[in-house]
N, CA and C of each residue as an Amber inpcrd file, in Angstrom:
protein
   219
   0.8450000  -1.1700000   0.0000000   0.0000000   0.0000000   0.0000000
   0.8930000   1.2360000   0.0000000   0.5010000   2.3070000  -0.6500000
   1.5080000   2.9370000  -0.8020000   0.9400000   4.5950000  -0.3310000
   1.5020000   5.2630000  -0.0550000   1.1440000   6.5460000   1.1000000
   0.3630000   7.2860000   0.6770000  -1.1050000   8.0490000   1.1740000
  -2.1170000   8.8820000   0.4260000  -0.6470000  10.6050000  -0.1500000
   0.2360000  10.6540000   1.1720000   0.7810000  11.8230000   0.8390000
   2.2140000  11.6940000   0.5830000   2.9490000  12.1850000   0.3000000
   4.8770000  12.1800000   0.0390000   5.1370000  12.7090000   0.8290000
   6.8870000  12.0930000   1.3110000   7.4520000  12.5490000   2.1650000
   7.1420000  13.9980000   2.2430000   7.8760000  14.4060000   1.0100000
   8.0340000  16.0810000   0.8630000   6.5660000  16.8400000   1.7510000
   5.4500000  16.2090000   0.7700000   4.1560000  17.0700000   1.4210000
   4.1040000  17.1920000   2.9140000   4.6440000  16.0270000   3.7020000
   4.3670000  16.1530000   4.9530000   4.6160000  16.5580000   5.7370000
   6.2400000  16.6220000   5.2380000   7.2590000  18.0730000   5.5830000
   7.0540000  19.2460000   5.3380000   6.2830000  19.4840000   4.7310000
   6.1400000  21.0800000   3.9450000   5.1490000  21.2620000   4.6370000
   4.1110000  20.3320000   5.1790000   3.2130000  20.5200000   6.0310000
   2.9850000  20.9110000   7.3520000   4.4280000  20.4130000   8.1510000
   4.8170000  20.3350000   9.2650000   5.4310000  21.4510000   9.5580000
   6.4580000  21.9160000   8.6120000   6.6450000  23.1050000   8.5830000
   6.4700000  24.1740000   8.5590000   5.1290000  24.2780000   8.0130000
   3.8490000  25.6180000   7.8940000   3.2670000  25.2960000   9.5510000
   3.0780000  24.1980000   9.9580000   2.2780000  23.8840000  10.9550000
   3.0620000  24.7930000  12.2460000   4.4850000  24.8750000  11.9660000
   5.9420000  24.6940000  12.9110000   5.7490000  26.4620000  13.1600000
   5.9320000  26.9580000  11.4550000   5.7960000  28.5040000  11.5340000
   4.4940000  28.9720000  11.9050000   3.5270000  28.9830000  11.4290000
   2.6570000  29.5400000  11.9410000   2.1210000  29.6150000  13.4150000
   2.5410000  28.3870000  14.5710000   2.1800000  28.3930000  15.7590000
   3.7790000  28.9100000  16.3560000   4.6920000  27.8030000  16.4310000
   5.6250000  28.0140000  17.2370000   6.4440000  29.0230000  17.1460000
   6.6480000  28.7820000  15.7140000   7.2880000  30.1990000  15.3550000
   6.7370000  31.4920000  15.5560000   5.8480000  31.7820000  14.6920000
   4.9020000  33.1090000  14.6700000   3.9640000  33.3470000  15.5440000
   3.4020000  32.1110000  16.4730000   2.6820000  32.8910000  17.4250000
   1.2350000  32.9870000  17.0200000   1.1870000  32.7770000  16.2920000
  -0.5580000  33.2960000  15.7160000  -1.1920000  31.9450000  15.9600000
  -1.5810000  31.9220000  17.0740000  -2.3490000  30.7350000  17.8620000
  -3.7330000  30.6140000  17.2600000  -4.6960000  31.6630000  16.4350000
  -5.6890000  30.8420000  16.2830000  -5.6220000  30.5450000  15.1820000
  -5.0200000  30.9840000  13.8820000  -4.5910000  30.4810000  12.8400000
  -4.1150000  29.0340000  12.6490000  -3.0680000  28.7770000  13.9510000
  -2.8650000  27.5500000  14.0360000  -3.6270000  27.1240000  14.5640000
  -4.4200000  27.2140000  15.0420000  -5.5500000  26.2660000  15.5350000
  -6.5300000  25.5460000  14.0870000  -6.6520000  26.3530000  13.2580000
  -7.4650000  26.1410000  12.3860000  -6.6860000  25.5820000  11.3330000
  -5.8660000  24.9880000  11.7290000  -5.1420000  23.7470000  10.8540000
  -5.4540000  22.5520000  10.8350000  -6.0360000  22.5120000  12.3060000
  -6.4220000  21.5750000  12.5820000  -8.1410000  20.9260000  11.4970000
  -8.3020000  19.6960000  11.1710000 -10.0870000  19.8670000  11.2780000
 -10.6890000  20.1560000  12.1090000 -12.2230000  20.7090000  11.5290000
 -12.6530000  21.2160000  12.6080000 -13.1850000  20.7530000  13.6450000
 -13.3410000  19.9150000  13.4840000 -13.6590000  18.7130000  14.9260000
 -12.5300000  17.6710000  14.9900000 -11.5040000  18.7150000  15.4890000
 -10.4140000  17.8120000  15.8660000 -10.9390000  17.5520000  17.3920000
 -10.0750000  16.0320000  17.4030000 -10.0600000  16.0080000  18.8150000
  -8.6510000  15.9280000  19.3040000  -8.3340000  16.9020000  20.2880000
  -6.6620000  17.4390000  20.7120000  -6.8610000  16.8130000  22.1120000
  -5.5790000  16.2010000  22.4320000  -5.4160000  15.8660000  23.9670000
  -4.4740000  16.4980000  24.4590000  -4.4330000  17.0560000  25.3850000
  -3.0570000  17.8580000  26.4660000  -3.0730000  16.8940000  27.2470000
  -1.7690000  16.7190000  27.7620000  -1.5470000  15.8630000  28.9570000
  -2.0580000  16.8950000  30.1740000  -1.8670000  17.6980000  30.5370000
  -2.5390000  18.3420000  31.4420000  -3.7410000  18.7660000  31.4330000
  -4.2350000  19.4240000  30.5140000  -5.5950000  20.2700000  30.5100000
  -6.1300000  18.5020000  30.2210000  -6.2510000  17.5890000  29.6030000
  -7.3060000  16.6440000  29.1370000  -7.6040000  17.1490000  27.1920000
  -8.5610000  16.3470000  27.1640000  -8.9000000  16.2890000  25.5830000
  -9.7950000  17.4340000  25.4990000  -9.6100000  17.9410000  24.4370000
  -9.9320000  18.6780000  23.3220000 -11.0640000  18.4360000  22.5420000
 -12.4240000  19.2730000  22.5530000 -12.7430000  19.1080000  20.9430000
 -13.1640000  20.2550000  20.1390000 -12.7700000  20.3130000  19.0460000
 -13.2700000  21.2850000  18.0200000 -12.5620000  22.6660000  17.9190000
 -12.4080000  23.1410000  17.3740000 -11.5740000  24.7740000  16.6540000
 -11.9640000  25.1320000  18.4540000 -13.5250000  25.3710000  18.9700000
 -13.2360000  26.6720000  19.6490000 -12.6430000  26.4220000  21.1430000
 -12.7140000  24.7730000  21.7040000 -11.8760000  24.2310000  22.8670000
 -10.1370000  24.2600000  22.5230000  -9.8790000  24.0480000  21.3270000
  -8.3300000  24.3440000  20.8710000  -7.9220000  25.3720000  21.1930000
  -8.9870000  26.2440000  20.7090000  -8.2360000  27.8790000  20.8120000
  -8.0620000  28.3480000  22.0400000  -9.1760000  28.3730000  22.9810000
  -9.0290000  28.8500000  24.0480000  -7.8750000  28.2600000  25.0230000
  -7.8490000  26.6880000  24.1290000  -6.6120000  26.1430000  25.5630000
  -5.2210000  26.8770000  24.9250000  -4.7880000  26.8410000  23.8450000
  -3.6290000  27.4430000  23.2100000  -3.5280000  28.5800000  23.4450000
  -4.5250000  29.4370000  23.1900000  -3.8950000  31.1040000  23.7080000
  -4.0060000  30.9780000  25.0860000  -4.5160000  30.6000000  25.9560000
  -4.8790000  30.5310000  27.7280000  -2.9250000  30.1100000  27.7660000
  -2.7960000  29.1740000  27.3870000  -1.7750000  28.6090000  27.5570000
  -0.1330000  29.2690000  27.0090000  -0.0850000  29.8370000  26.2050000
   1.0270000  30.3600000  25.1800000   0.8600000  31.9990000  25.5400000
  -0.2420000  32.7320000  26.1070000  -0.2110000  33.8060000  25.8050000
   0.8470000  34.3030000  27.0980000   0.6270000  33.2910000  28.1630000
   1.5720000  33.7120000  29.8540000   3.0170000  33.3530000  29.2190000
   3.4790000  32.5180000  28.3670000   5.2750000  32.3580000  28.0240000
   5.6490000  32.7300000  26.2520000   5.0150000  33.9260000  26.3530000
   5.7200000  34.0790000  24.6490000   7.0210000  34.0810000  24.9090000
   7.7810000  33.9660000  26.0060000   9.1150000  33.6680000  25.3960000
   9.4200000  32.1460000  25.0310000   9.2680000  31.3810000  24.6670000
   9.3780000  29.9210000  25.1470000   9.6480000  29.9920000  23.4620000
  10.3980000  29.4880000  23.0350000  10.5260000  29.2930000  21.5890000
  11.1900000  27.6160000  21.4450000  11.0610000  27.2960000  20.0810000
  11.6380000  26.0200000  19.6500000  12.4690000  26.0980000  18.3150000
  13.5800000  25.6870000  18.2760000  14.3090000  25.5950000  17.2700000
  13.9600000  23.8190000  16.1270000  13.4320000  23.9140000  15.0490000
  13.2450000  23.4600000  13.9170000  14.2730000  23.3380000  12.9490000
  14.8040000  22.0230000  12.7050000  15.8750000  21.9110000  11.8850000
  15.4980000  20.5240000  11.0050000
């Protein structure tokens, strides 16, 4: 069986995924990467569902340490 997507796409995917949250910060944008009835689990907060439980846990969460960054290589 052979993969719905290519390496490349998934990388290129991950990478938009990488900039737009970790990098750039724009938490609800990245949220809406997600589908919209994702279901997200935090190990702390618990599971997730849908765009508007994402958002609120991500900015609640990211907005107290904008310094916290990650290096992507």
């Amino acid at each position: 069986m052979s993969p719905d997507f290519s390496r490349r796409e998934v990388e290129d995917a991950f990478a938009h995924w990488w900039q737009v949250g970790n990098a750039g910060e724009r938490w609800t944008d990245w949220t809406h990467l997600y589908v919209p009835d994702v279901e997200y689990h935090d190990y702390f907060w618990g599971p997730l569902h849908g765009h508007a439980e994402v958002d609120v846990w991500i900015n609640a969460v990211m907005k107290g340490v904008p310094e916290i960054y990650g290096v992507y290589e």
